[in-house]
Coordinates of C-alpha atoms in Angstrom, one line a residue:
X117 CA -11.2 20.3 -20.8
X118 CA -8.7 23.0 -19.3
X119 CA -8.4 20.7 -16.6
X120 CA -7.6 17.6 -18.3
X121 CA -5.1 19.4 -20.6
X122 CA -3.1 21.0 -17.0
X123 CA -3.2 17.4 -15.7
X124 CA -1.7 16.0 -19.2
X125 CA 0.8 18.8 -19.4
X126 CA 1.7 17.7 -15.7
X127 CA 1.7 14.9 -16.2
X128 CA 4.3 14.9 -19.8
X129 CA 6.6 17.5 -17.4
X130 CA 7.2 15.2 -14.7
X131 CA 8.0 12.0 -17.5
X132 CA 10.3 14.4 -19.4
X133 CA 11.9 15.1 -15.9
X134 CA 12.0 11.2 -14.1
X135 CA 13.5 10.1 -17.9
X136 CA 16.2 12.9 -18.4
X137 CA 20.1 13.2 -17.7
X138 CA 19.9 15.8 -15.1
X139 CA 17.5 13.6 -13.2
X140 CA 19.4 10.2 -13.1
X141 CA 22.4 12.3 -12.6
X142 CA 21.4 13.7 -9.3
X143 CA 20.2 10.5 -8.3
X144 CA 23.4 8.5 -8.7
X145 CA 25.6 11.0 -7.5
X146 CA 25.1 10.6 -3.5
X147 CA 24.0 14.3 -2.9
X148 CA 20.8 13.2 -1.3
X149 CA 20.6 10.4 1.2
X150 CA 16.9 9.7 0.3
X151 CA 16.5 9.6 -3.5
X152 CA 12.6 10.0 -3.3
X153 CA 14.0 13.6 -2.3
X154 CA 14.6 14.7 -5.5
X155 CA 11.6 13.2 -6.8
X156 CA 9.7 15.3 -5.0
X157 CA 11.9 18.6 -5.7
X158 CA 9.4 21.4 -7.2
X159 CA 10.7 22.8 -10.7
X160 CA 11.0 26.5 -10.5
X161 CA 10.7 27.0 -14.2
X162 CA 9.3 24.9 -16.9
X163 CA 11.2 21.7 -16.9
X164 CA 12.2 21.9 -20.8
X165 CA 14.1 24.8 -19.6
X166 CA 16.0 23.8 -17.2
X167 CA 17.1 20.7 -18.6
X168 CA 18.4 22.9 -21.5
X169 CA 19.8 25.0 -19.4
X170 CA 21.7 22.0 -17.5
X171 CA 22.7 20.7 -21.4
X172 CA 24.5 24.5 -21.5
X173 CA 26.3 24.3 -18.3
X174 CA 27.4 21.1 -18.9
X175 CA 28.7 21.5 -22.4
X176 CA 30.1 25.5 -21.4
X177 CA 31.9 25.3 -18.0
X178 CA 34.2 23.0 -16.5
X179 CA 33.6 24.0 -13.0
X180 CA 29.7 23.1 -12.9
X181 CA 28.5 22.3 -9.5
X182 CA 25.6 20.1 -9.1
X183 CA 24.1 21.6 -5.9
X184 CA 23.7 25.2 -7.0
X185 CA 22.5 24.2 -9.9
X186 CA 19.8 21.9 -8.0
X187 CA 19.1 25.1 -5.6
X188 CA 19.3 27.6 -8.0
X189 CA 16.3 25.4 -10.6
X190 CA 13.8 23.1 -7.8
X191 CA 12.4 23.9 -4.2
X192 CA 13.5 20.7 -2.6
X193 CA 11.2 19.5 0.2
X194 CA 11.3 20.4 3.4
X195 CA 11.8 17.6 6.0
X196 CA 8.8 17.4 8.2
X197 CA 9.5 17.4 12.3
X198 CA 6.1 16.1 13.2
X199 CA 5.9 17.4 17.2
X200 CA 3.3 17.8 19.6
X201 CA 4.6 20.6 21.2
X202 CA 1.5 20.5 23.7
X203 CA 1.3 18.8 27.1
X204 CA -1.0 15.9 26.9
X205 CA -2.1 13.3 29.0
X206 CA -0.9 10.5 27.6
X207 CA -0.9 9.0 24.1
X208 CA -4.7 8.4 23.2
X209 CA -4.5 12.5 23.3
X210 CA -1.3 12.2 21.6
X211 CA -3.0 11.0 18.5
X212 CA -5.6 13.2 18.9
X213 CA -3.3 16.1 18.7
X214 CA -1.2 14.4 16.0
X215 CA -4.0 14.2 13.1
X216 CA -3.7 18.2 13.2
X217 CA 0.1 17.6 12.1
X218 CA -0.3 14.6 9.8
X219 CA -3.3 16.9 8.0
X220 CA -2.6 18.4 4.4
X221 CA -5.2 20.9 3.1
X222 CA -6.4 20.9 -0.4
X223 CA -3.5 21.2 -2.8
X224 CA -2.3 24.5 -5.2
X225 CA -1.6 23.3 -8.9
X226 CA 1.6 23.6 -10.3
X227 CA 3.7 21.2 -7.3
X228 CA 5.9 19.0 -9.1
X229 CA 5.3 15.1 -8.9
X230 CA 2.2 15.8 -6.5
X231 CA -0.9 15.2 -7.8
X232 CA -3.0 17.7 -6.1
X233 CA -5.7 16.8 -4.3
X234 CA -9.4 18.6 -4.0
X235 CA -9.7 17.9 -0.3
X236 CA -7.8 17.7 2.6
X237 CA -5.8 14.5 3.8
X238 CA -4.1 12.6 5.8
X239 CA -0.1 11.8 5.4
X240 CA 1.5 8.9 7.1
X241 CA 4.5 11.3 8.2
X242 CA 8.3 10.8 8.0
X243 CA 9.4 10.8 4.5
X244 CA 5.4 10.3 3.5
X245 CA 4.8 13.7 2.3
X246 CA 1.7 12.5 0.2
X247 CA -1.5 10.6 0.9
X248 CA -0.6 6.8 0.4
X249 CA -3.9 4.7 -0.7
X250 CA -3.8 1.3 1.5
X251 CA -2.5 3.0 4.4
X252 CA -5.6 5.5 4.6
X253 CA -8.1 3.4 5.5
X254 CA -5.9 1.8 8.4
X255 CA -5.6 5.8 9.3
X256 CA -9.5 6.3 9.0
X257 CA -9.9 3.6 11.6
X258 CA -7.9 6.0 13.9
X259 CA -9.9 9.2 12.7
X260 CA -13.4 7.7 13.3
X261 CA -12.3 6.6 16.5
X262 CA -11.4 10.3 17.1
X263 CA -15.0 11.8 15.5
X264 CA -13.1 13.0 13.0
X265 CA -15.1 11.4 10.3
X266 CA -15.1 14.3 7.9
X267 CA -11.4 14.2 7.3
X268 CA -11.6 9.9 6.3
X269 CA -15.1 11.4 4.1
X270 CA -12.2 13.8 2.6
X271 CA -9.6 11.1 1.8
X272 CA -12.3 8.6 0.5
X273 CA -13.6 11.2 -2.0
X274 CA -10.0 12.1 -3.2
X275 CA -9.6 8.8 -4.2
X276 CA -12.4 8.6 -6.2
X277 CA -11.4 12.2 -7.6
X278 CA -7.8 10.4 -8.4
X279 CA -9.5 7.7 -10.1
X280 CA -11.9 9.9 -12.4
X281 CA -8.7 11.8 -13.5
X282 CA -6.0 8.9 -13.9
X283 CA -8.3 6.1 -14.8
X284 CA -6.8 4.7 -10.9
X285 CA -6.1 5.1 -8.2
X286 CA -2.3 5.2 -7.8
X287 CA -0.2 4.2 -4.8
X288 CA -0.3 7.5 -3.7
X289 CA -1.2 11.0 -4.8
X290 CA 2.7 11.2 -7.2
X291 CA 3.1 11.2 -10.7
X292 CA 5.9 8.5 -9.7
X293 CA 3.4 6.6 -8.5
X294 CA 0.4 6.5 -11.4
X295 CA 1.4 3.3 -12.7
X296 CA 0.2 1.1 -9.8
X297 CA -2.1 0.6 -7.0
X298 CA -2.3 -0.7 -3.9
X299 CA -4.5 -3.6 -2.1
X300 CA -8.3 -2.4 -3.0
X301 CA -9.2 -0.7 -0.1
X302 CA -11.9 1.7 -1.0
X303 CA -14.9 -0.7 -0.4
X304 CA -13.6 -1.3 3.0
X305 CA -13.5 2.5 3.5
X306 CA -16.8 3.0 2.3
X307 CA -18.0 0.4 4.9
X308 CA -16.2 1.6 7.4
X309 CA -17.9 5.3 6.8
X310 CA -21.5 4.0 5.6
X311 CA -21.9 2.7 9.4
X312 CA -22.8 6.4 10.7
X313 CA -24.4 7.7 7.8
X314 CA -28.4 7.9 8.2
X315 CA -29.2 8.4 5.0
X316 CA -26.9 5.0 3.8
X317 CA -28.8 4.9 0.3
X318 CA -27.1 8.0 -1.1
X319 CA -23.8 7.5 0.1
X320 CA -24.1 3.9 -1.6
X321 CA -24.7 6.1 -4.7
X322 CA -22.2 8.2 -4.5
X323 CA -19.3 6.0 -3.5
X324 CA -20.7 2.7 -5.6
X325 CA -19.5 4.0 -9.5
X326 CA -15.7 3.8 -7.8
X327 CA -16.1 0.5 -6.0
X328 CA -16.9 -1.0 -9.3
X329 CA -14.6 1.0 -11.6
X330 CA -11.9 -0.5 -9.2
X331 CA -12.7 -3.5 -9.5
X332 CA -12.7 -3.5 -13.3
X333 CA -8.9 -1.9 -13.0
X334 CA -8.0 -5.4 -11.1
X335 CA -10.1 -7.3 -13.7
X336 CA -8.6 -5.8 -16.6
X337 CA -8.2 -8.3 -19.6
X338 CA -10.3 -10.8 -18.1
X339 CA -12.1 -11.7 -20.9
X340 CA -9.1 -12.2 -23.3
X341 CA -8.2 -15.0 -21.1
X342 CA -7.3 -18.2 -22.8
X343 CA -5.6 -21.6 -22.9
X344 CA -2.8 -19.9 -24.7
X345 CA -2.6 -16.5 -23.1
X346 CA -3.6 -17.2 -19.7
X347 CA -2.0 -14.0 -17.9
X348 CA -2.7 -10.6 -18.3
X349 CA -1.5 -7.7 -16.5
X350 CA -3.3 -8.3 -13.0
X351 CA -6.0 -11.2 -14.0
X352 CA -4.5 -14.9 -14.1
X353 CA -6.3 -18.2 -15.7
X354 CA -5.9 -20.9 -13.4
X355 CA -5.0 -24.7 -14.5
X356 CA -8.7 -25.1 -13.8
X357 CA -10.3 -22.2 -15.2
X358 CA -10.9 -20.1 -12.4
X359 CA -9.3 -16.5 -12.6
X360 CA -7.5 -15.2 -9.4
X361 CA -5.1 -11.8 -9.2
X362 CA -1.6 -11.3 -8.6
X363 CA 0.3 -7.4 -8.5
X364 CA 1.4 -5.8 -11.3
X365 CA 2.8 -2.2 -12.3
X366 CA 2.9 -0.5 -15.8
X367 CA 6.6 0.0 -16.0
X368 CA 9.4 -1.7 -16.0
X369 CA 11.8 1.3 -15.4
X370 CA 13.7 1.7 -12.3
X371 CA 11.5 4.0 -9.6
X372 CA 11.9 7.5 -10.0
X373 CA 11.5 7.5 -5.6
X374 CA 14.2 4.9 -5.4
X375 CA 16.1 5.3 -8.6
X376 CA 19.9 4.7 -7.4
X377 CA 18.8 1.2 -5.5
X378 CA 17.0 0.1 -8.2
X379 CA 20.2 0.7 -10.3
X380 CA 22.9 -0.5 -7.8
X381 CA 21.0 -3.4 -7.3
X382 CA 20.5 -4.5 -10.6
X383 CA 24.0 -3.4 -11.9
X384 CA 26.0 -4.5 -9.0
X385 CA 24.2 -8.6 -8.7
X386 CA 24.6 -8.7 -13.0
X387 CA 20.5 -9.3 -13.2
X388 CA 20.0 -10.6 -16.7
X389 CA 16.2 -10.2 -17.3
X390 CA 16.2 -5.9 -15.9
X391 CA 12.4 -5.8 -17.6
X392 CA 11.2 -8.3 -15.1
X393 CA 13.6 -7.4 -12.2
X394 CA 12.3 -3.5 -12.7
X395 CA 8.8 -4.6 -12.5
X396 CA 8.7 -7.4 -10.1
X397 CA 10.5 -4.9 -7.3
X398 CA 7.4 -2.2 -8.4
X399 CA 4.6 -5.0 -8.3
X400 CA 5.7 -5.5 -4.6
X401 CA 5.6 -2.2 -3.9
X402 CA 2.0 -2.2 -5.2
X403 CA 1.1 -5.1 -2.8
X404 CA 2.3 -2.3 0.4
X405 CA 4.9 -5.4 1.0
X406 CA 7.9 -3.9 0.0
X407 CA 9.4 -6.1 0.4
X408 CA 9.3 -9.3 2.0
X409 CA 10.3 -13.0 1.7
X410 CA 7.0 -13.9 0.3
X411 CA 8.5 -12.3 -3.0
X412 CA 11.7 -13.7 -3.3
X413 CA 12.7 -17.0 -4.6
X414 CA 15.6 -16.7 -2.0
X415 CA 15.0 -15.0 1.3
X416 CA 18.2 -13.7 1.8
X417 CA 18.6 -11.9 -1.4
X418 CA 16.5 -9.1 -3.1
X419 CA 17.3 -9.8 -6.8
X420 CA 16.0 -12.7 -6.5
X421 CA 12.2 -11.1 -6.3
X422 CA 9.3 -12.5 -8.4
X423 CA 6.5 -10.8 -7.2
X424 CA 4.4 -11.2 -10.6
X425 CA 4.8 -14.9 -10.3
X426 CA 2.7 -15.1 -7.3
X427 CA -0.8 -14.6 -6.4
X428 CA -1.0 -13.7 -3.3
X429 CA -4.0 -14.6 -0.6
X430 CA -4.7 -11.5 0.6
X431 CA -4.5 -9.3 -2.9
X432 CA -7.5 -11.9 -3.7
X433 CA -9.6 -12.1 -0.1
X434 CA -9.8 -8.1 -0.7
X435 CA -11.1 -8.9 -4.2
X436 CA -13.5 -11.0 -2.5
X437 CA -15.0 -8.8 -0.2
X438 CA -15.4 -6.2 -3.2
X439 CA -17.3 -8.6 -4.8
X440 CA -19.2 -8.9 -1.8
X441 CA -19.3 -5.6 -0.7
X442 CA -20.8 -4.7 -5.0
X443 CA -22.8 -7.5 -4.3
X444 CA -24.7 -6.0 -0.7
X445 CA -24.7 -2.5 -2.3
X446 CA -26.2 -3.2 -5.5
X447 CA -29.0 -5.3 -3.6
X448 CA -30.1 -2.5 -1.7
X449 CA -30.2 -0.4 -5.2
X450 CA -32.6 -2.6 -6.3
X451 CA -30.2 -3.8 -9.1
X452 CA -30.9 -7.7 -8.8
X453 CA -28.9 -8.7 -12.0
X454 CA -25.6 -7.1 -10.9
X455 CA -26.3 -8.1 -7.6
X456 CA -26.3 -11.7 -8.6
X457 CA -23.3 -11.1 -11.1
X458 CA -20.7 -10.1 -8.1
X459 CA -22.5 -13.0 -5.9
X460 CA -21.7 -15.5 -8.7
X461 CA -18.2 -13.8 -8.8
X462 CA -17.4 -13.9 -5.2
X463 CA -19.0 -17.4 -4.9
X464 CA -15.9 -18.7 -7.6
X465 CA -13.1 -16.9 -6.2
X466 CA -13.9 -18.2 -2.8
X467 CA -13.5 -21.4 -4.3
X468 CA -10.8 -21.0 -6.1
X469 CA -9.0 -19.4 -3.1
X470 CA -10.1 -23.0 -1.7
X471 CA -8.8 -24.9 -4.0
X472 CA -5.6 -23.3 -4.7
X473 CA -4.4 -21.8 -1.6
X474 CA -5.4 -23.7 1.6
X475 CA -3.3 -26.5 2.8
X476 CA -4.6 -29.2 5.2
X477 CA -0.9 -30.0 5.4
X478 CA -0.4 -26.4 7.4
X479 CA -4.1 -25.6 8.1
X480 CA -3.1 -21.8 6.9
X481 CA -3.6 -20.3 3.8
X482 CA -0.7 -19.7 1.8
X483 CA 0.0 -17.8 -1.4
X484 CA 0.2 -19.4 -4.7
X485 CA 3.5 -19.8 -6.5
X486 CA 2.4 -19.9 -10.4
X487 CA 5.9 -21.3 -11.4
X488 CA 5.9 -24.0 -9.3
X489 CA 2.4 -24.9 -9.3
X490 CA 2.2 -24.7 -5.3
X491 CA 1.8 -23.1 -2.6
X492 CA 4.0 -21.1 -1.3
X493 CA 7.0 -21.7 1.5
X494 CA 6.4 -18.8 3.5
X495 CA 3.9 -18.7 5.8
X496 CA 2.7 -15.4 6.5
X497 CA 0.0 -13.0 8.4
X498 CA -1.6 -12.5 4.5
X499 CA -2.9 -16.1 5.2
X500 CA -5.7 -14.6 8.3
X501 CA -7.6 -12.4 5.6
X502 CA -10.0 -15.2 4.7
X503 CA -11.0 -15.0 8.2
X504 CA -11.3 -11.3 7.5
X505 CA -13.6 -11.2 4.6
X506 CA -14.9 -14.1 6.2
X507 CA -14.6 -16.7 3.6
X508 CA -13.0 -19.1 5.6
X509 CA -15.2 -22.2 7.2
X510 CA -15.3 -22.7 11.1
X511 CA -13.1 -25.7 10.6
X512 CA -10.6 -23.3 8.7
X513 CA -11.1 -20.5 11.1
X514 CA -10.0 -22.6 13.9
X515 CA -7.1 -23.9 12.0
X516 CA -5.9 -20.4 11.1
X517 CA -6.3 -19.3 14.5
X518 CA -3.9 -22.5 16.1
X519 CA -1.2 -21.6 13.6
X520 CA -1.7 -17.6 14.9
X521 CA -1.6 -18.5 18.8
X522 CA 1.3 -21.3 18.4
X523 CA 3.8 -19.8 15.6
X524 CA 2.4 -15.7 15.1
X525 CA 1.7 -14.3 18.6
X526 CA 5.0 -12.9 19.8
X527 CA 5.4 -10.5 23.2
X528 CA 4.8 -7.8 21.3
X529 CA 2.3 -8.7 19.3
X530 CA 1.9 -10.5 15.7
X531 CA 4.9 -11.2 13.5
X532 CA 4.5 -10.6 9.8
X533 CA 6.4 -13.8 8.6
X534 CA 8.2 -16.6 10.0
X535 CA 11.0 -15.8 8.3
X536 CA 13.8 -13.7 9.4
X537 CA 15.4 -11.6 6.5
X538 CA 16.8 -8.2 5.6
X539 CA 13.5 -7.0 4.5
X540 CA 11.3 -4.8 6.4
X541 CA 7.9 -7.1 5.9
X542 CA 9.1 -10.3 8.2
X543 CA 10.4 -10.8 11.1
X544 CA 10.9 -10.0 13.5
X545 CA 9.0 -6.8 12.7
X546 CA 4.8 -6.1 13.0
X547 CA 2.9 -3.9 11.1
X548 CA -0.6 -2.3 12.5
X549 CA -2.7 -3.0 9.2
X550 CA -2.0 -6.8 9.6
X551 CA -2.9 -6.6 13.2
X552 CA -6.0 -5.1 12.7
X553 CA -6.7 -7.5 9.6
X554 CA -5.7 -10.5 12.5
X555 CA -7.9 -9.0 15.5
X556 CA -11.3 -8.5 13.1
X557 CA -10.7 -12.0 11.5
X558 CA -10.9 -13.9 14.7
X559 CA -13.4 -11.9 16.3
X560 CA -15.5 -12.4 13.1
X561 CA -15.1 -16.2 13.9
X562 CA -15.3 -15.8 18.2
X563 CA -11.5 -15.9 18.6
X564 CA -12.2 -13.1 21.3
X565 CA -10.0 -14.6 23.9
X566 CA -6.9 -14.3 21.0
X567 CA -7.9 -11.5 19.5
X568 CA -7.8 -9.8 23.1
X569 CA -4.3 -10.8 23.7
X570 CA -3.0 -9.5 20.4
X571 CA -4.4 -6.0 21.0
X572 CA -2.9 -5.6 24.3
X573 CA 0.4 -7.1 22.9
X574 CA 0.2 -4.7 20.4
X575 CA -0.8 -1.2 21.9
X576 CA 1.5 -2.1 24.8
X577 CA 4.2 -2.0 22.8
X578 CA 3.2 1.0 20.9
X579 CA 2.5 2.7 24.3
X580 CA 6.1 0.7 26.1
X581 CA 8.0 2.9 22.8
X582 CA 6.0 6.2 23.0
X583 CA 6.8 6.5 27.0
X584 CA 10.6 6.3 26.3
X585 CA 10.7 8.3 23.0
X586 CA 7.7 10.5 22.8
X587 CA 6.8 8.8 19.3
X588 CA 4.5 6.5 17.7
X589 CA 6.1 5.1 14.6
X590 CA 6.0 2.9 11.4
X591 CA 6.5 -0.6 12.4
X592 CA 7.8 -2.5 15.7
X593 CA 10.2 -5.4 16.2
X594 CA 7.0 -7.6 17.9
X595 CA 10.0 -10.2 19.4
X596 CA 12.3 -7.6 21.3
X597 CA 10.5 -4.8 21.6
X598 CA 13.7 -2.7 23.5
X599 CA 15.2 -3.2 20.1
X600 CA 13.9 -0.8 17.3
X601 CA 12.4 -2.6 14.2
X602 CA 15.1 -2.4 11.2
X603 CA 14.8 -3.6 7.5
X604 CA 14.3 -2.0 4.2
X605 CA 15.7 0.8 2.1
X606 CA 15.0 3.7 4.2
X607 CA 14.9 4.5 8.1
X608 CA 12.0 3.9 10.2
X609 CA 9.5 6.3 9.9
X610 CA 8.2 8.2 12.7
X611 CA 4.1 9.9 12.6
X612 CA 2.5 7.5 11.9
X613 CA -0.9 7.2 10.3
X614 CA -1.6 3.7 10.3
X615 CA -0.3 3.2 13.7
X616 CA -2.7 6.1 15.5
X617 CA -5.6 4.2 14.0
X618 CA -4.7 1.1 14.4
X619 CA -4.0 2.1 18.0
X620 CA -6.9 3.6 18.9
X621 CA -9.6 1.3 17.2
X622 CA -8.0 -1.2 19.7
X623 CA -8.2 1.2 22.5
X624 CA -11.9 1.5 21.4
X625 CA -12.3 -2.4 21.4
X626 CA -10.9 -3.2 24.3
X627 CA -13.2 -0.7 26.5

């Protein structure tokens, strides 16, 4: 119970904090480039206190300075210099070297927004100070590739910890960040780790309650679904009945990590609906896109984002495999009747997926725009996770794979969009989950030939980057590879968890 109080009492500090004058203060006054910097200060003293003490100073002396007050109250973080200060022999040992760096041990209590974690993890690096959900299962690829299948065992078990605690499992391990998700990705994980388990059973067990409580989050409000109210939260009823999900977020408050962008942008463009605008710009950062055309009614313009009007292919093929993956697990449990309950489920959303979001027009699959009752205009890599979770038909399959060799495959590997923007999820950048999602897809469907090319497209230019810099980073421009990728609201991160195990699960296919 001591416990659960603490985490509440946390939990009401850091509310009290993100909501108060001193906070939005320091955010809109320029005195930190990053604003998730002050998000993640730690409070030196009880935060009721301070802000009383800022109400005196303000009210008391004419010459108040912002910065020593900021010293003087929080321990701001520390930028990390993630360097391999050893020789190695080139950049497979590199990454080996680099998970020691990346590595956070189990957290103290009493750290600010950080929700602390029972067991050690993996950050992405850069300005990623805490565990981020999706990203970690990209980054356990990487670690079993490395035998380092304790730490991804670690990181899977946090989640479920995070999930116990918070009724979750938030986009990452920040108070900031409790009221979303990201794309379900602890099935997959589990997968991925039940491979070299002998005794698979009992990891089944252990891992199965959290599979299944995640799911539920997604599915929450299903059954008030009804001709009248058909949307709730995550779960939408379809013209035809079906149910399909979209992303969502609890709030509708400008982000505490990006509090002065939010502002600007919604202040300086004269946004008349700033309930939806607020939670359309955090629904996208719950679908890891954040952001990207396949949001926006108009590419070239952020405000125009409408993330909860769309539901998205991927977001659902995950879904999918959960219900697969509950489906499998339950089997060998020797629990028929849910077995055949998440069979029955996946069997409708595979049709529904079908129905609403393939086109013969583009033989792709495209996301589904609720407003306009149509597909989507922007084509994008989402559209190869049916061949992922393997719901596609051959026919499909080869479609898919036509559209990836003749409009995706760049020199440098796959493109996210075809659409050029500002934002940092199209082109001309590449990201390493949607490569791996690409590469497993058309294996699954003996695309080897493509699937071949992409990975040495890919870890050529990761290598072609890390030979003239020394680091492995974020996200790549896939379509000139001598120029760095660019986009979005903060600089290009350098570590970088996703792209290490991206990297070397390639490296380990290609052998």
């Amino acid at each position: 119970m001591s416990q659960i109080n603490n985490l509440a009492d946390q939990a009401e500090q850091n509310l009290q904090f993100f909501e108060s004058d001193l906070f939005k203060a320091v955010q809109m006054s320029n005195i930190f480039n990053d604003s998730k910097t002050f998000a993640d200060a730690i409070a030196k003293s009880p935060i009721n206190e301070i802000l009383a003490s800022y109400d005196r100073h303000l009210s008391n002396n004419n010459d108040f300075n912002m910065m020593d007050f900021i010293i003087d109250n929080f321990e701001l973080p520390i930028p990390q210099d993630i360097q391999v200060t050893e020789s190695t022999s080139g950049i497979d040992e590199h990454i080996d070297l680099l998970w020691e760096k990346l590595t956070k041990k189990a957290d103290a209590e009493n750290l600010g927004s950080l929700l602390p974690l029972q067991k050690p993890y993996i950050v992405p690096g850069g300005r990623f100070r805490e565990i981020y959900y999706w990203d970690s299962y990209f980054t356990a690829l990487g670690l079993v590739n490395s035998k380092s299948d304790q730490v991804a065992e670690s990181m899977l078990f946090n989640f479920i910890d995070l999930q116990t605690q918070y009724n979750c499992i938030p986009n990452g391990n920040r108070a900031y960040y409790l009221s979303r998700s990201q794309p379900p990705i602890l099935g997959l994980l589990t997968d991925l780790l039940l491979e070299s388990k002998s005794n698979k059973i009992e990891f089944i067990q252990q891992c199965i309650d959290g599979i299944e409580k995640e799911y539920l989050f997604w599915m929450q409000g299903k059954s008030n679904l009804n001709t009248v109210n058909t949307e709730h939260k995550r779960v939408v009823l379809m013209p035809d009945g079906a149910i399909l999900n979209r992303y969502w977020d609890e709030s509708n408050r400008p982000r505490p990590e990006s509090y002065k962008e939010d502002i600007e942008l919604y202040e300086i463009k004269g946004i008349k609906d700033k309930n939806n605008f607020y939670r359309n710009i955090r629904a996208a950062c719950e679908s890891g896109w954040d952001f990207s055309s396949r949001w926006l009614d108009d590419s070239n313009t952020l405000v125009s984002i409408k993330t909860t009007r769309i539901i998205p292919i991927d977001l659902n093929c995950l879904l999918y495999k959960n219900e697969r993956l509950l489906s499998d697990y339950y089997q060998l449990l020797n629990q028929s009747d849910k077995s055949n309950m998440y069979a029955k489920f996946a069997k409708q959303r595979a049709k529904a997926i079908n129905d609403y979001m393939w086109s013969n027009n583009h033989g792709f699959y495209l996301d589904y725009d609720l407003d306009d009752k149509s597909i989507s205009n922007v084509k994008s890599l989402a559209g190869i996770l049916p061949l992922f979770v393997k719901l596609a038909t051959d026919s499909q399959a080869k479609f898919v794979s036509e559209q990836i060799k003749n409009e995706f495959i760049k020199s440098g590997g796959l493109v996210t969009t075809l659409t050029s923007s500002e934002q940092q999820w199209d082109a001309p950048n590449g990201w390493a989950p949607l490569q791996w999602f690409a590469v497993q897809g058309l294996i699954n469907y003996d695309k080897r030939e493509l699937a071949i090319s992409i990975m040495e497209r890919w870890n050529q230019t990761v290598e072609s980057y890390f030979e003239q810099t020394g680091k492995l980073m974020e996200k790549y421009n896939v379509c000139e590879e001598n120029i760095a990728a660019q986009g979005g609201e903060y600089d290009v991160q350098e570590g970088f968890g996703w792209t290490n195990g991206v990297y070397k699960a390639f490296m380990s296919k290609l052998k």
